């Protein structure tokens, strides 16, 4: 059980996020920088070489272990250096446009990131926190919008606006910890931090907007900062990256990022998968399943999670369940059955519950764990595949013109 409650959230704004200042200050934020980048930031304000390592560690501790939001609270460094830091940098997180609380305790935030075009509002993406009895999962976005166009996914109806940077990915987690009161060392003056049982966020899933493997470098860097045990300390095993099947990057993801893998399967034959998850036309099932077999570090203790959305009359027959079992042969796997979450204008219906259970039983009897994911946060459109923001794509030509104005 999580024994501490989230700090009560002040009501941030209702519908009209546009009342918020556009982009925060113009100073760059230190949030989401790695060791080398923090070193460069410190060097730029005249911290000398021989002090650099120590100062980086102090900043790292202040930002990532303690979650400080003001330079003034960084008591380990001199007043003079704190002043200089504040003159040139901020420790701002992404902005919250709206915060919604579902009647099942799920929280959803619409976040606004810094604009890279003067005068234009920054792009927006959603983030969701799902509290459970013994753990809490934070679902973050890796892109604003998406290129994949999966037929059943609301985000898929949005164009790709842009990739999120490593700073913005780390910033999401830090902001969620701020809002949930989940910075251990601020409350307990204890170097080991809060025990797991008292942490609000125990797991991170890259299952929000976007395809993380199409934003590989930023996701990799963010995962390395988030897992650092002298800071945020969410180990790679607690971070799950979900992909629709970007086959050429899967091997690299296992070898270089080393996090847990989830694969959005959703169909057991190429004809249907081509339609539901169009990236299948590029990387068909056979290649995808081979990439799963080859995923580095796979074992019974480190299984791949296969996500399978239950669409009434489309992919939910007993035949489908049998083919699924055949496909998974030889892969240490768990199958997450996701009841389809509807959205305005969505072209599918959710399978009926009895059918989902029959499907689950068959897979279970073949020896695979096949939990049915209880829909969470549907009332605030926070469930899988319901995320969307109104951010618009700015073409390179428009971007150039705006920057030249
Ligand atoms: N692009 C990545 C990350 C998105 S994760 C991926 O495809 O894996 C979001 C998960 O929710 C994916 O498994 C996605 O297929 C699933 N999903 C999308 N729309 C959904 C919906 N309407 N109902 C249930 N699950 C959905």
Coordinates of C-alpha atoms and ligand atoms in Angstrom, one line a residue:
X1 CA 0.0 0.0 0.0
X2 CA 1.2 3.5 -0.7
X3 CA 0.9 5.1 2.7
X4 CA 1.2 8.7 1.8
X5 CA -1.3 10.7 -0.1
X6 CA -0.4 12.9 -2.9
X7 CA -0.1 16.6 -1.9
X8 CA -3.4 18.1 -2.6
X9 CA -3.3 19.6 -6.0
X10 CA -4.2 23.2 -6.3
X11 CA -6.6 23.7 -9.2
X12 CA -4.3 24.7 -11.9
X13 CA -6.6 25.7 -14.7
X14 CA -9.8 24.5 -16.2
X15 CA -10.2 24.4 -19.9
X16 CA -8.3 27.4 -21.0
X17 CA -4.6 26.6 -20.9
X18 CA -4.0 29.5 -23.2
X19 CA -4.0 31.8 -20.2
X20 CA -0.7 30.4 -19.1
X21 CA 2.4 32.3 -20.1
X22 CA 3.7 30.9 -23.3
X23 CA 7.1 29.4 -22.6
X24 CA 8.2 30.3 -19.1
X25 CA 11.4 32.2 -19.0
X26 CA 13.9 32.3 -21.8
X27 CA 16.7 31.0 -19.6
X28 CA 17.5 27.4 -20.3
X29 CA 16.5 24.8 -17.7
X30 CA 19.0 22.4 -16.1
X31 CA 16.3 19.7 -15.8
X32 CA 17.1 16.6 -17.8
X33 CA 20.8 17.5 -18.4
X34 CA 23.3 14.6 -18.0
X35 CA 26.6 14.8 -16.1
X36 CA 28.5 16.3 -19.1
X37 CA 25.9 18.9 -19.9
X38 CA 25.7 20.0 -16.2
X39 CA 29.5 20.2 -16.3
X40 CA 29.3 22.5 -19.4
X41 CA 26.6 24.6 -17.7
X42 CA 28.8 25.0 -14.7
X43 CA 31.9 25.8 -16.7
X44 CA 30.0 28.5 -18.6
X45 CA 29.6 30.4 -15.3
X46 CA 33.2 30.0 -14.4
X47 CA 33.3 27.0 -12.2
X48 CA 36.9 25.9 -12.4
X49 CA 38.0 22.5 -13.6
X50 CA 39.2 21.1 -10.3
X51 CA 35.8 21.9 -8.7
X52 CA 33.7 20.7 -11.5
X53 CA 33.2 17.0 -10.5
X54 CA 32.2 18.0 -7.0
X55 CA 29.8 20.7 -8.2
X56 CA 28.2 18.4 -10.8
X57 CA 27.6 15.8 -8.0
X58 CA 26.0 18.4 -5.8
X59 CA 23.7 19.7 -8.5
X60 CA 22.9 16.1 -9.4
X61 CA 21.9 15.4 -5.9
X62 CA 19.9 18.6 -5.5
X63 CA 18.0 18.2 -8.8
X64 CA 17.5 14.5 -9.2
X65 CA 17.7 13.0 -5.7
X66 CA 16.0 15.8 -3.8
X67 CA 13.9 17.3 -6.5
X68 CA 14.6 20.9 -5.5
X69 CA 12.7 23.5 -7.4
X70 CA 14.7 26.6 -6.2
X71 CA 18.4 27.2 -6.4
X72 CA 18.2 28.8 -3.0
X73 CA 17.5 25.4 -1.5
X74 CA 20.8 24.1 -2.7
X75 CA 22.5 24.6 0.6
X76 CA 25.5 22.4 -0.3
X77 CA 26.8 25.1 -2.6
X78 CA 27.9 28.7 -1.9
X79 CA 25.5 31.6 -2.1
X80 CA 27.6 33.2 -4.8
X81 CA 27.4 30.1 -7.1
X82 CA 23.6 29.8 -6.4
X83 CA 23.2 33.4 -7.5
X84 CA 25.1 32.8 -10.7
X85 CA 23.2 29.7 -11.5
X86 CA 19.9 31.5 -11.0
X87 CA 21.1 34.4 -13.2
X88 CA 21.7 32.1 -16.2
X89 CA 19.6 29.0 -15.7
X90 CA 16.3 27.7 -14.2
X91 CA 15.2 24.4 -12.8
X92 CA 11.8 24.6 -14.5
X93 CA 9.8 21.6 -15.4
X94 CA 7.3 21.4 -18.3
X95 CA 4.2 23.6 -17.6
X96 CA 1.0 22.1 -16.5
X97 CA -1.9 23.3 -18.6
X98 CA -4.6 21.1 -16.9
X99 CA -4.6 18.5 -14.3
X100 CA -7.6 16.0 -14.0
X101 CA -8.4 13.4 -11.4
X102 CA -10.5 10.4 -12.4
X103 CA -13.0 8.9 -10.0
X104 CA -10.7 5.8 -9.8
X105 CA -7.7 7.9 -8.7
X106 CA -6.0 8.1 -12.1
X107 CA -4.5 11.5 -12.8
X108 CA -3.9 13.0 -16.2
X109 CA -1.9 16.1 -17.0
X110 CA -1.8 18.1 -20.2
X111 CA 1.7 19.5 -20.3
X112 CA 3.1 22.3 -22.4
X113 CA 6.7 22.2 -23.4
X114 CA 8.9 25.1 -24.4
X115 CA 8.2 26.6 -27.8
X116 CA 11.1 26.6 -30.2
X117 CA 9.4 29.3 -32.2
X118 CA 9.0 32.8 -30.7
X119 CA 5.4 33.8 -30.4
X120 CA 4.0 30.3 -30.9
X121 CA 2.7 28.3 -27.9
X122 CA 4.8 25.3 -27.1
X123 CA 3.7 21.8 -28.1
X124 CA 1.5 19.9 -25.7
X125 CA 1.4 16.2 -24.6
X126 CA -0.4 14.2 -22.0
X127 CA 1.0 12.2 -19.0
X128 CA -1.0 9.8 -16.8
X129 CA -0.5 8.5 -13.3
X130 CA -2.2 5.2 -12.4
X131 CA -2.1 4.3 -8.7
X132 CA -2.6 0.7 -7.7
X133 CA -2.7 -1.2 -4.4
X134 CA 1.0 -1.9 -4.2
X135 CA 2.5 0.2 -6.9
X136 CA 2.1 3.3 -9.0
X137 CA 2.7 3.6 -12.7
X138 CA 3.6 6.8 -14.5
X139 CA 2.8 6.7 -18.2
X140 CA 4.9 9.3 -20.1
X141 CA 5.0 10.5 -23.7
X142 CA 8.0 10.3 -26.0
X143 CA 6.7 12.4 -28.9
X144 CA 4.0 15.1 -29.4
X145 CA 1.7 13.3 -31.8
X146 CA 2.6 10.2 -33.6
X147 CA 3.5 9.0 -37.1
X148 CA 2.1 5.4 -36.8
X149 CA -1.6 5.9 -37.5
X150 CA -2.8 2.8 -35.7
X151 CA -6.5 2.5 -36.6
X152 CA -7.8 2.1 -33.0
X153 CA -5.6 4.8 -31.4
X154 CA -6.7 8.3 -30.7
X155 CA -3.2 9.7 -30.7
X156 CA -2.9 8.2 -34.1
X157 CA -5.4 10.7 -35.4
X158 CA -2.9 13.5 -34.6
X159 CA 0.1 14.3 -36.8
X160 CA 3.6 14.1 -35.4
X161 CA 4.4 17.6 -34.1
X162 CA 7.9 16.8 -32.8
X163 CA 10.0 14.5 -30.8
X164 CA 10.4 15.3 -27.1
X165 CA 13.9 15.9 -25.9
X166 CA 15.6 13.9 -23.2
X167 CA 15.2 17.0 -21.0
X168 CA 11.4 17.0 -21.7
X169 CA 11.1 13.3 -21.0
X170 CA 12.9 13.5 -17.7
X171 CA 11.0 16.7 -16.9
X172 CA 7.7 14.8 -17.1
X173 CA 8.8 12.4 -14.4
X174 CA 10.1 15.2 -12.2
X175 CA 6.9 17.1 -12.5
X176 CA 4.8 14.1 -11.6
X177 CA 6.9 13.5 -8.6
X178 CA 6.4 17.2 -7.6
X179 CA 2.7 16.9 -7.9
X180 CA 2.5 13.6 -6.1
X181 CA 4.8 14.6 -3.2
X182 CA 7.2 11.8 -4.2
X183 CA 10.6 13.3 -3.5
X184 CA 11.9 11.1 -0.8
X185 CA 14.8 13.1 0.6
X186 CA 12.7 16.2 1.0
X187 CA 10.6 14.6 3.6
X188 CA 12.8 11.9 5.2
X189 CA 16.3 13.1 6.0
X190 CA 17.6 9.8 5.2
X191 CA 20.1 9.0 2.6
X192 CA 18.4 5.9 1.4
X193 CA 15.2 7.8 0.5
X194 CA 11.7 6.4 0.8
X195 CA 11.3 2.6 0.7
X196 CA 9.4 1.3 -2.3
X197 CA 6.3 0.7 -0.3
X198 CA 6.0 4.5 0.3
X199 CA 6.9 5.6 -3.2
X200 CA 4.1 6.9 -5.4
X201 CA 5.8 6.2 -8.7
X202 CA 7.4 2.7 -8.7
X203 CA 7.2 2.1 -12.4
X204 CA 7.5 4.1 -15.6
X205 CA 6.0 3.2 -18.9
X206 CA 6.7 4.9 -22.2
X207 CA 3.1 4.2 -23.3
X208 CA 1.8 7.8 -23.7
X209 CA 1.9 9.6 -26.9
X210 CA 4.4 8.6 -29.6
X211 CA 6.7 5.8 -30.7
X212 CA 9.7 5.8 -28.4
X213 CA 11.9 3.9 -30.9
X214 CA 11.4 6.7 -33.4
X215 CA 13.0 9.0 -30.8
X216 CA 15.8 6.6 -29.9
X217 CA 18.6 8.9 -28.8
X218 CA 16.5 11.1 -26.5
X219 CA 14.7 8.1 -25.0
X220 CA 18.1 6.4 -24.3
X221 CA 19.5 9.5 -22.7
X222 CA 16.4 10.0 -20.6
X223 CA 16.4 6.4 -19.4
X224 CA 20.0 6.7 -18.3
X225 CA 19.3 9.8 -16.2
X226 CA 16.1 8.4 -14.8
X227 CA 17.7 5.1 -13.7
X228 CA 20.8 6.6 -12.1
X229 CA 20.9 5.4 -8.5
X230 CA 22.3 8.6 -7.2
X231 CA 19.3 10.4 -8.5
X232 CA 15.8 9.5 -9.6
X233 CA 16.7 5.9 -9.3
X234 CA 14.1 4.1 -11.3
X235 CA 16.1 1.1 -12.5
X236 CA 15.9 -0.1 -16.1
X237 CA 13.8 -3.0 -14.9
X238 CA 11.2 -0.5 -13.7
X239 CA 11.1 1.3 -17.1
X240 CA 9.1 -0.3 -19.9
X241 CA 9.3 0.9 -23.4
X242 CA 6.4 0.1 -25.6
X243 CA 6.9 -0.2 -29.4
X244 CA 4.5 -0.9 -32.2
X245 CA 7.4 -2.9 -33.7
X246 CA 10.2 -0.7 -35.1
X247 CA 12.2 -3.9 -35.8
X248 CA 15.6 -2.4 -36.7
X249 CA 15.7 -0.5 -33.4
X250 CA 14.6 -3.3 -31.1
X251 CA 18.0 -5.0 -30.8
X252 CA 19.6 -1.7 -30.0
X253 CA 17.0 -0.9 -27.4
X254 CA 17.8 -4.1 -25.5
X255 CA 21.5 -3.6 -25.8
X256 CA 21.8 0.1 -25.3
X257 CA 18.8 1.1 -23.2
X258 CA 18.3 -2.2 -21.4
X259 CA 14.8 -1.5 -20.2
X260 CA 11.8 -3.9 -20.3
X261 CA 10.1 -4.2 -23.6
X262 CA 6.4 -4.2 -24.5
X263 CA 5.3 -4.9 -28.0
X264 CA 1.9 -3.7 -29.4
X265 CA 0.9 -6.8 -31.3
X266 CA -2.9 -6.6 -31.6
X267 CA -3.2 -9.0 -34.5
X268 CA -2.0 -12.5 -35.3
X269 CA -1.8 -12.3 -39.1
X270 CA -0.2 -9.8 -41.5
X271 CA -3.4 -9.0 -43.3
X272 CA -5.2 -7.7 -40.2
X273 CA -2.0 -6.2 -38.6
X274 CA -1.3 -4.3 -41.8
X275 CA -4.7 -2.6 -41.3
X276 CA -4.6 -2.1 -37.5
X277 CA -0.9 -1.3 -37.0
X278 CA 0.3 0.0 -40.4
X279 CA 4.0 -0.2 -39.5
X280 CA 3.4 -3.9 -40.0
X281 CA 3.6 -3.3 -43.8
X282 CA 7.2 -2.3 -43.3
X283 CA 8.1 -4.9 -40.6
X284 CA 5.8 -7.8 -40.9
X285 CA 5.0 -10.3 -38.1
X286 CA 7.7 -12.8 -38.9
X287 CA 10.4 -10.2 -38.6
X288 CA 8.8 -8.7 -35.5
X289 CA 8.6 -12.1 -33.8
X290 CA 12.2 -12.9 -34.7
X291 CA 13.3 -9.5 -33.2
X292 CA 11.5 -10.4 -30.1
X293 CA 13.2 -13.8 -29.9
X294 CA 16.5 -12.0 -30.3
X295 CA 15.8 -9.3 -27.7
X296 CA 18.9 -9.0 -25.5
X297 CA 18.6 -10.2 -22.0
X298 CA 15.4 -12.1 -22.4
X299 CA 14.7 -14.8 -19.8
X300 CA 11.8 -16.1 -17.8
X301 CA 12.5 -13.4 -15.3
X302 CA 12.7 -10.7 -18.0
X303 CA 9.8 -11.4 -20.3
X304 CA 8.4 -9.4 -23.2
X305 CA 5.0 -8.0 -22.6
X306 CA 2.7 -8.3 -25.6
X307 CA -0.1 -5.8 -25.7
X308 CA -3.3 -7.0 -27.4
X309 CA -6.3 -4.7 -27.7
X310 CA -9.6 -6.5 -27.7
X311 CA -11.7 -5.4 -30.6
X312 CA -15.2 -6.8 -31.0
X313 CA -15.4 -9.2 -33.9
X314 CA -12.1 -8.1 -35.3
X315 CA -9.2 -9.8 -33.5
X316 CA -10.9 -11.5 -30.5
X317 CA -11.9 -15.0 -31.8
X318 CA -10.8 -18.3 -30.2
X319 CA -9.0 -19.0 -33.5
X320 CA -7.0 -15.7 -32.9
X321 CA -6.1 -16.8 -29.4
X322 CA -4.8 -20.1 -30.7
X323 CA -2.7 -18.4 -33.4
X324 CA -1.4 -16.1 -30.8
X325 CA -0.2 -19.0 -28.7
X326 CA 1.6 -20.4 -31.8
X327 CA 3.2 -17.1 -32.6
X328 CA 4.6 -16.8 -29.1
X329 CA 6.3 -20.2 -29.0
X330 CA 9.8 -19.9 -27.6
X331 CA 9.4 -16.4 -26.4
X332 CA 9.3 -15.7 -22.6
X333 CA 6.2 -13.6 -22.7
X334 CA 3.3 -12.1 -20.9
X335 CA 0.2 -11.0 -22.7
X336 CA -1.6 -7.9 -21.6
X337 CA -5.2 -8.0 -22.9
X338 CA -6.4 -4.4 -23.2
X339 CA -10.1 -3.8 -23.5
X340 CA -10.5 -1.3 -26.3
X341 CA -10.9 2.2 -25.0
X342 CA -13.3 4.2 -27.2
X343 CA -12.8 7.8 -28.3
X344 CA -15.0 10.2 -30.2
X345 CA -15.4 8.8 -33.7
X346 CA -13.5 5.6 -33.1
X347 CA -14.3 2.9 -35.6
X348 CA -14.3 -0.1 -33.2
X349 CA -16.2 -1.5 -30.3
X350 CA -14.7 -3.2 -27.2
X351 CA -15.1 -7.0 -27.2
X352 CA -17.6 -8.2 -24.6
X353 CA -16.3 -9.2 -21.3
X354 CA -17.1 -12.9 -21.5
X355 CA -15.2 -13.1 -24.8
X356 CA -12.2 -11.4 -23.3
X357 CA -12.2 -13.9 -20.5
X358 CA -12.5 -16.9 -22.9
X359 CA -9.6 -15.5 -24.9
X360 CA -7.5 -15.0 -21.7
X361 CA -8.3 -18.5 -20.4
X362 CA -7.0 -20.1 -23.6
X363 CA -3.7 -18.2 -23.5
X364 CA -3.4 -18.9 -19.8
X365 CA -3.9 -22.6 -20.3
X366 CA -1.1 -22.6 -22.8
X367 CA 1.1 -21.4 -20.0
X368 CA 1.3 -17.7 -20.5
X369 CA 0.3 -15.0 -18.0
X370 CA -2.5 -13.1 -19.6
X371 CA -3.9 -10.4 -17.3
X372 CA -6.8 -8.3 -18.6
X373 CA -5.9 -4.7 -18.1
X374 CA -8.6 -3.0 -16.1
X375 CA -9.4 0.2 -17.9
X376 CA -8.3 3.1 -15.7
X377 CA -9.2 6.8 -16.1
X378 CA -11.7 6.4 -18.9
X379 CA -13.9 9.2 -17.5
X380 CA -11.1 11.7 -18.1
X381 CA -9.9 10.1 -21.4
X382 CA -6.7 8.9 -19.7
X383 CA -6.9 5.3 -20.7
X384 CA -4.5 3.6 -23.2
X385 CA -4.9 5.1 -26.6
X386 CA -7.2 8.0 -25.6
X387 CA -4.5 10.6 -25.3
X388 CA -4.5 13.5 -27.7
X389 CA -3.6 17.2 -27.7
X390 CA -4.5 20.0 -29.9
X391 CA -0.9 20.9 -30.9
X392 CA -0.4 21.5 -34.5
X393 CA 2.4 20.4 -36.7
X394 CA 4.6 23.2 -38.0
X395 CA 6.2 22.4 -41.2
X396 CA 9.9 23.1 -41.7
X397 CA 9.1 25.7 -44.2
X398 CA 6.6 27.5 -41.8
X399 CA 9.1 27.1 -39.0
X400 CA 11.8 28.8 -41.1
X401 CA 9.4 31.6 -42.1
X402 CA 8.3 32.2 -38.5
X403 CA 11.9 32.3 -37.3
X404 CA 12.8 34.8 -40.0
X405 CA 9.9 37.1 -39.2
Ligands
LIG1 N1 3.8 3.7 -30.0 C1 4.0 2.8 -28.9 C2 3.6 3.4 -27.6 C3 2.1 3.7 -27.4 S1 1.7 2.7 -26.1 C4 3.3 1.5 -29.1 O1 2.5 1.4 -30.1 O2 3.5 0.5 -28.4 C5 0.0 2.7 -26.0 C6 -0.6 1.3 -26.0 O3 -2.0 1.5 -26.0 C7 -0.3 0.6 -27.3 O4 -0.2 -0.8 -27.1 C8 -1.4 0.9 -28.2 O5 -1.6 0.0 -29.2 C9 -2.6 0.8 -27.2 N2 -3.8 1.5 -27.6 C10 -3.9 2.5 -28.5 N3 -5.2 2.9 -28.6 C11 -5.9 2.1 -27.8 C12 -7.3 2.1 -27.5 N4 -8.2 2.9 -28.0 N5 -7.7 1.2 -26.6 C13 -6.8 0.4 -26.0 N6 -5.5 0.4 -26.2 C14 -5.0 1.2 -27.1

